PDB file of C-alpha atoms in Angstrom:
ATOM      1  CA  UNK A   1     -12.400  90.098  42.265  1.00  0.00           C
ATOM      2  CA  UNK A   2     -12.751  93.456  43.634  1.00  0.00           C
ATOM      3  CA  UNK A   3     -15.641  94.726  46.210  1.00  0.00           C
ATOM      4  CA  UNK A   4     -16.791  98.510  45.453  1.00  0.00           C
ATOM      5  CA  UNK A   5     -18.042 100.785  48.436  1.00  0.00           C
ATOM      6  CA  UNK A   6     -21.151 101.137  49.608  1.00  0.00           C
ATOM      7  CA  UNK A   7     -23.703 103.641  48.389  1.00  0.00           C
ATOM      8  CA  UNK A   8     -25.196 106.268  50.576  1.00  0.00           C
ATOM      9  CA  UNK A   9     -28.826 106.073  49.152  1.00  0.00           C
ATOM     10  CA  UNK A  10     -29.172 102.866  51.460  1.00  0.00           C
ATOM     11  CA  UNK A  11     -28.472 102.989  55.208  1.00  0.00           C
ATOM     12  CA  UNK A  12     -27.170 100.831  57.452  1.00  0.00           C
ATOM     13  CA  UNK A  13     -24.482  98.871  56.788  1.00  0.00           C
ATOM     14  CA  UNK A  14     -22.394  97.105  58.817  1.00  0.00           C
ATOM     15  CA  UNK A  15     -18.167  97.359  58.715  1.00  0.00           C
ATOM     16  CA  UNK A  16     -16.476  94.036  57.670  1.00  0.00           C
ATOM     17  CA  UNK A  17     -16.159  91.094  60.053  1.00  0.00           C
ATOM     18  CA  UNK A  18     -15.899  87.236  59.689  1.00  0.00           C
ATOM     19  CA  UNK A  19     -18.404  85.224  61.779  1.00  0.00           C
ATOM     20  CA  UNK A  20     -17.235  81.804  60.830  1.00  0.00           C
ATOM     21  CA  UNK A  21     -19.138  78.835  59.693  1.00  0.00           C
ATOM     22  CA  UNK A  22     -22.769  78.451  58.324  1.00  0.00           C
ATOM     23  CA  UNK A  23     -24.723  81.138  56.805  1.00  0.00           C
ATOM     24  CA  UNK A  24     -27.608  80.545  58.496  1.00  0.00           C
ATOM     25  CA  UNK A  25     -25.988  81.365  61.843  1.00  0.00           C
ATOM     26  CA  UNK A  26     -25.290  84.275  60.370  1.00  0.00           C
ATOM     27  CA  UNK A  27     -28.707  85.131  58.981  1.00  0.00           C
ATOM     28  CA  UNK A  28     -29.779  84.666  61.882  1.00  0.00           C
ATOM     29  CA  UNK A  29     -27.314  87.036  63.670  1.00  0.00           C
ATOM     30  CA  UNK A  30     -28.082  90.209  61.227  1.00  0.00           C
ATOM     31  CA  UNK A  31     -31.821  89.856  61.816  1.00  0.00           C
ATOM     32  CA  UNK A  32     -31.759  90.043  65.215  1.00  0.00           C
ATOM     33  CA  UNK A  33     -29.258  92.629  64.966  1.00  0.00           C
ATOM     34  CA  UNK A  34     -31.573  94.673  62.337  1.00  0.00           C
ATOM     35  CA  UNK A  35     -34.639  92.645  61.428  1.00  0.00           C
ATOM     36  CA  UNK A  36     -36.204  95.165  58.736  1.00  0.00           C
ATOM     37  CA  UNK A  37     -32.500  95.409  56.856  1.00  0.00           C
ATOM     38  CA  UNK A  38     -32.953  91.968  56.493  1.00  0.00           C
ATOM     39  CA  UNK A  39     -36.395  91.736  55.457  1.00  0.00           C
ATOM     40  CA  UNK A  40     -37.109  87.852  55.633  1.00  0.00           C
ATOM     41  CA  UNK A  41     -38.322  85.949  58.730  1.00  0.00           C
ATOM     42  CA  UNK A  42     -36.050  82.997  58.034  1.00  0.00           C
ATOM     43  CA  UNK A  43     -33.232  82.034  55.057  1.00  0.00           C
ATOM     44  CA  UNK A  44     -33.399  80.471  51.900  1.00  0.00           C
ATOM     45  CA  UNK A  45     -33.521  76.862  51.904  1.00  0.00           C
ATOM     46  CA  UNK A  46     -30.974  75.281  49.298  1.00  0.00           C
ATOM     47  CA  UNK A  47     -34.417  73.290  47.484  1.00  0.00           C
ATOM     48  CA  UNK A  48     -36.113  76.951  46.953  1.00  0.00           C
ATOM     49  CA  UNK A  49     -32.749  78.402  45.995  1.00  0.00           C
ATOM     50  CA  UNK A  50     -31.937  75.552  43.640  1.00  0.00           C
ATOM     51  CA  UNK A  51     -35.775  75.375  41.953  1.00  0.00           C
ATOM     52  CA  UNK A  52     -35.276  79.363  41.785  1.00  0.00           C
ATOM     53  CA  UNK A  53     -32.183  79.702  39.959  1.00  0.00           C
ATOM     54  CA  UNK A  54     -33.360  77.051  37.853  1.00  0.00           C
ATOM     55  CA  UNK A  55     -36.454  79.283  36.792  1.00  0.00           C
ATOM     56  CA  UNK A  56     -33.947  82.525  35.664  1.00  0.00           C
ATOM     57  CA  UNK A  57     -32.311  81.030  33.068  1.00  0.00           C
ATOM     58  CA  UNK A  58     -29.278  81.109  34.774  1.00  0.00           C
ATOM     59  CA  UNK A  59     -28.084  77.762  32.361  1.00  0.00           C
ATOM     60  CA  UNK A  60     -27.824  79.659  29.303  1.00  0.00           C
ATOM     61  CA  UNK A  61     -26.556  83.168  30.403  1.00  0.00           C
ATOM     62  CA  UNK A  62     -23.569  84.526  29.784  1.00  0.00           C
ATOM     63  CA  UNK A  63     -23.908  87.225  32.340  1.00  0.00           C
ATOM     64  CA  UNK A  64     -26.239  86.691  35.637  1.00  0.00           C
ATOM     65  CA  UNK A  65     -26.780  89.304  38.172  1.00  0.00           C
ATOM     66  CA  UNK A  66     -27.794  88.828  41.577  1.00  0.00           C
ATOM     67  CA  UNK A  67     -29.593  91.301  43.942  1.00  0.00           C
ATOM     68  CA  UNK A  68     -29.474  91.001  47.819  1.00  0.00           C
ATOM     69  CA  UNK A  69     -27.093  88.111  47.415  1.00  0.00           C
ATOM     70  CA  UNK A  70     -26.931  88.111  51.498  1.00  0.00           C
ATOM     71  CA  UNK A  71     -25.561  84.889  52.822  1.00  0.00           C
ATOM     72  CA  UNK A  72     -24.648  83.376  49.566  1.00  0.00           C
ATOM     73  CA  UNK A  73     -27.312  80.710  49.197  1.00  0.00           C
ATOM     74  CA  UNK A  74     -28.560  81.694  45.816  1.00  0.00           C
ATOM     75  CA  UNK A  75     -24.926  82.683  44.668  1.00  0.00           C
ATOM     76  CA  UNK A  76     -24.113  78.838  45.577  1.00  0.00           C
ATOM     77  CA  UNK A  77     -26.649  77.642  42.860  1.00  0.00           C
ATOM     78  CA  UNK A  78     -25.866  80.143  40.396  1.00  0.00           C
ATOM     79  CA  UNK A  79     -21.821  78.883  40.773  1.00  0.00           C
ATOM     80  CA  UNK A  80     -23.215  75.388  40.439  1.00  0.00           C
ATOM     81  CA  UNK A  81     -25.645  76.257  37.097  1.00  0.00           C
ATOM     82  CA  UNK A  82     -24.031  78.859  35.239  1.00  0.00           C
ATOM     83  CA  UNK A  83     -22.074  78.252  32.234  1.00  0.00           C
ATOM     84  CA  UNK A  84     -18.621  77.798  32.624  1.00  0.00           C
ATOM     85  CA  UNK A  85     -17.623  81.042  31.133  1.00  0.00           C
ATOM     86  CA  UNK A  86     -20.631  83.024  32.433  1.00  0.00           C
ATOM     87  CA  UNK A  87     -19.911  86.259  34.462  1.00  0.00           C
ATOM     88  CA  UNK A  88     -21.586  86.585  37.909  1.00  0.00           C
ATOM     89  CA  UNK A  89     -21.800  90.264  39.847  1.00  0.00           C
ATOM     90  CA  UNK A  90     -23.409  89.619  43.023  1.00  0.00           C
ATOM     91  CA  UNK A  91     -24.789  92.845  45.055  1.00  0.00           C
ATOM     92  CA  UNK A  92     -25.208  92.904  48.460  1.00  0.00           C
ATOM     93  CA  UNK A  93     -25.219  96.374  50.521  1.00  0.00           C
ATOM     94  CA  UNK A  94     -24.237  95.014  53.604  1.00  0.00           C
ATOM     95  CA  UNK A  95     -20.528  94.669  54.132  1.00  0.00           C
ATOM     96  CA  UNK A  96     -20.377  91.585  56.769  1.00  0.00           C
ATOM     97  CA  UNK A  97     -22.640  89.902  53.845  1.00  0.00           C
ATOM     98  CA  UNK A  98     -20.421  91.287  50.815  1.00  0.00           C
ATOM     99  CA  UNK A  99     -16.893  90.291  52.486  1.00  0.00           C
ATOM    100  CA  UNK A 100     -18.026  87.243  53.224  1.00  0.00           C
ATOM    101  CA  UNK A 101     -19.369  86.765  49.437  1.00  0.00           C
ATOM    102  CA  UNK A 102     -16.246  87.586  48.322  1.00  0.00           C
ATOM    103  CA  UNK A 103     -14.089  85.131  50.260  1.00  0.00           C
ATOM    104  CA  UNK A 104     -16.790  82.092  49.627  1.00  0.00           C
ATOM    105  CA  UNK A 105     -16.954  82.964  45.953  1.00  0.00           C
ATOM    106  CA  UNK A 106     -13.395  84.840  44.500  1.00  0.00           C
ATOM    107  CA  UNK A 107     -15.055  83.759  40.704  1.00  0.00           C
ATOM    108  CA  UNK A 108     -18.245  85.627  41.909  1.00  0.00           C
ATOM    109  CA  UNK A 109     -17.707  89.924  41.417  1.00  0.00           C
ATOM    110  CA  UNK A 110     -19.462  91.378  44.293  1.00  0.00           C
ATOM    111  CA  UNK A 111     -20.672  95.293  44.848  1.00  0.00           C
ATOM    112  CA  UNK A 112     -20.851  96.268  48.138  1.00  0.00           C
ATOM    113  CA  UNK A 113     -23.728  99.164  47.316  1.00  0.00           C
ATOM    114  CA  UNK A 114     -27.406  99.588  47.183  1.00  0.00           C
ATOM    115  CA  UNK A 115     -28.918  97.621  44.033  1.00  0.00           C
ATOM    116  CA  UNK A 116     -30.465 101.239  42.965  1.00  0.00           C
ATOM    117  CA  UNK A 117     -26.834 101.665  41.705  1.00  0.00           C
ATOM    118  CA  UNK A 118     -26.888  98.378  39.426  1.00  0.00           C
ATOM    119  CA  UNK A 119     -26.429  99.817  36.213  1.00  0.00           C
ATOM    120  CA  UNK A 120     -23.053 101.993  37.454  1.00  0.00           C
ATOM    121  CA  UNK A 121     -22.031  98.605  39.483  1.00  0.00           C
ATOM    122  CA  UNK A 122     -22.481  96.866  35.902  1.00  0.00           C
ATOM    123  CA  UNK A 123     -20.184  99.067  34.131  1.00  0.00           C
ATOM    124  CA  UNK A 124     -17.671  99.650  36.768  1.00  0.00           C
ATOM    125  CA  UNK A 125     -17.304  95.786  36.453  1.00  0.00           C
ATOM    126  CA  UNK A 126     -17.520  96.128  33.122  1.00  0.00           C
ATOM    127  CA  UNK A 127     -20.672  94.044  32.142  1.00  0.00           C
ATOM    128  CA  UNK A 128     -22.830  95.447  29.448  1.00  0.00           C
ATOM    129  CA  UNK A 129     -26.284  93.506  29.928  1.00  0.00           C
ATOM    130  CA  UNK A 130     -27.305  90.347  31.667  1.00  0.00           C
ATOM    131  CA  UNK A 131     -29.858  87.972  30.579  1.00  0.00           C
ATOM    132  CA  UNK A 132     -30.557  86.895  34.070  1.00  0.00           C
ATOM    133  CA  UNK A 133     -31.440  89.206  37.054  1.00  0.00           C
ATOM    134  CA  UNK A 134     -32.009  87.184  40.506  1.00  0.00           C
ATOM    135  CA  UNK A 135     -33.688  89.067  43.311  1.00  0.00           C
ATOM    136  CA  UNK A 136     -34.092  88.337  46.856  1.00  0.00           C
ATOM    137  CA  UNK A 137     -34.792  92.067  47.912  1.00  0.00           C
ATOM    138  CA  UNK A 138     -36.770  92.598  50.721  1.00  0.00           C
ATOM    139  CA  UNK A 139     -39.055  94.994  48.777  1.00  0.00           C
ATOM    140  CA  UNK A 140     -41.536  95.248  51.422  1.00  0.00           C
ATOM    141  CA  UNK A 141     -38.722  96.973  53.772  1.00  0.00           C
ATOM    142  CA  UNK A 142     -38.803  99.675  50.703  1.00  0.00           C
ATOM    143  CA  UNK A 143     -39.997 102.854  49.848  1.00  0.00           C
ATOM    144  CA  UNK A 144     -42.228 102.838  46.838  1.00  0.00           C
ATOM    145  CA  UNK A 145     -39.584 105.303  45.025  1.00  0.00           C
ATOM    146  CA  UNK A 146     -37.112 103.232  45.733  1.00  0.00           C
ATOM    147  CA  UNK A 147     -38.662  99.996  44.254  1.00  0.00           C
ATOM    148  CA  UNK A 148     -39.477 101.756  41.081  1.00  0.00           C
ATOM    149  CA  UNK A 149     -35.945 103.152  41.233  1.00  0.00           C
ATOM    150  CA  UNK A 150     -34.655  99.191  41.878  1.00  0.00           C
ATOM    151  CA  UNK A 151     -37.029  97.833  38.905  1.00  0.00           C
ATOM    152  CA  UNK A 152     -36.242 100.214  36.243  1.00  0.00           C
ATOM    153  CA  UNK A 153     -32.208  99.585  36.882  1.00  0.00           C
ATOM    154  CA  UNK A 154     -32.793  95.896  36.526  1.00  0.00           C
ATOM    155  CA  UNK A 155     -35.119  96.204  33.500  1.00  0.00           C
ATOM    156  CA  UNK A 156     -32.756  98.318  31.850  1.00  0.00           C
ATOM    157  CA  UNK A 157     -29.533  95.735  32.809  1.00  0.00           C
ATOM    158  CA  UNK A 158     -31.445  92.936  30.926  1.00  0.00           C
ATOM    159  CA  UNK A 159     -31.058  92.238  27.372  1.00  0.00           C
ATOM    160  CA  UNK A 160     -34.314  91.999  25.428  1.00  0.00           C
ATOM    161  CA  UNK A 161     -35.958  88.626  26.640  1.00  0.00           C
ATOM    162  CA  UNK A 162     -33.950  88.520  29.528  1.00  0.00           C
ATOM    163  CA  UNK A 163     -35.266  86.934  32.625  1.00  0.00           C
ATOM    164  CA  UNK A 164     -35.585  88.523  35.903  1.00  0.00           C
ATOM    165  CA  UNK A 165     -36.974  86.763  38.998  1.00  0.00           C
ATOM    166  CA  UNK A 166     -37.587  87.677  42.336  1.00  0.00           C
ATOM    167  CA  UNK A 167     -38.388  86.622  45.686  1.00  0.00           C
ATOM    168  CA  UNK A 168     -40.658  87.883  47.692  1.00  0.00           C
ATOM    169  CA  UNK A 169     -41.330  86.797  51.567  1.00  0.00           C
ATOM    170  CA  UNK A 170     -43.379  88.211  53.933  1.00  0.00           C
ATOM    171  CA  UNK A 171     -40.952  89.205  56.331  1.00  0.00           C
ATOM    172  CA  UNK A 172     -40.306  91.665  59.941  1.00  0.00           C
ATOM    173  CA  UNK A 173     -41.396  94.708  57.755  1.00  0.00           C
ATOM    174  CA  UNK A 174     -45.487  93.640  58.176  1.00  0.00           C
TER     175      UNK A 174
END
């Protein structure tokens, strides 16, 4: 498992640190320390994350992708779904989030970078195409340039018929 640098096309990151227990607490301590780099007005329960990752075809991919992997709650389900041999790259631009990725899920390859980098990510960890591509992006915290610029690198990570899936929340950005 290796974690890559962040990219400079995203701003504001955090350095490295270890809260401790439940992901929610720490949620909850990013958004009030930056509510718009978070982007949702509350976490992912396990029952949405679970009926989610069902929906992405996550059961019968080889390779799965995850963007804005935050706290881990998605990643959780995808570990408990995927196939045994499947390859996971989670990407998360925030470094508390990422380390904290990393040490919860050493199977689990995790970018620390923007997820407009995804296709250089893939390659540097050496996955060719995914046929799943999970989203929890706050795209409302976006720039229209850079949602087009997020869309087209997951379109072109999936193999034809692939499944992407996203979810979007009306979060602190409104």
């Amino acid at each position: 498992m290796m974690t890559l640098n962040p990219s400079r096309e995203c701003e504001d990151r955090n350095s490295s640190r270890e809260t401790g227990s439940a992901s929610s607490w720490r949620f909850w301590q990013e958004a009030l320390r930056g509510p718009r780099r978070i982007g949702a007005l509350a976490p992912t329960t396990r029952g949405l994350a679970r009926e989610f990752v069902r929906r992405c075809g996550v059961e019968s991919a080889n390779a799965i992708v995850e963007l804005g992997a935050g706290t881990g709650i998605i990643t959780e389900q995808i570990r408990r779904r995927k196939r045994p041999h499947a390859a996971v790259l989670a990407v998360e631009r925030d470094a508390g989030f990422a380390w904290e990725l990393a040490r919860r899920f050493p199977e689990v390859e995790v970018a620390e970078c923007c997820a407009s980098r995804l296709r250089e990510r893939m390659e540097a960890f050496g996955f060719e195409r995914a046929e799943s591509v999970v989203s929890t992006l706050p795209w409302g915290n976006f720039e229209p340039e850079l949602q087009w610029r997020i869309l087209a690198q997951a379109r072109n990570a999936l193999v034809p018929g692939g499944i992407f899936g996203t979810i979007a929340c009306f979060g602190w950005h409104w």
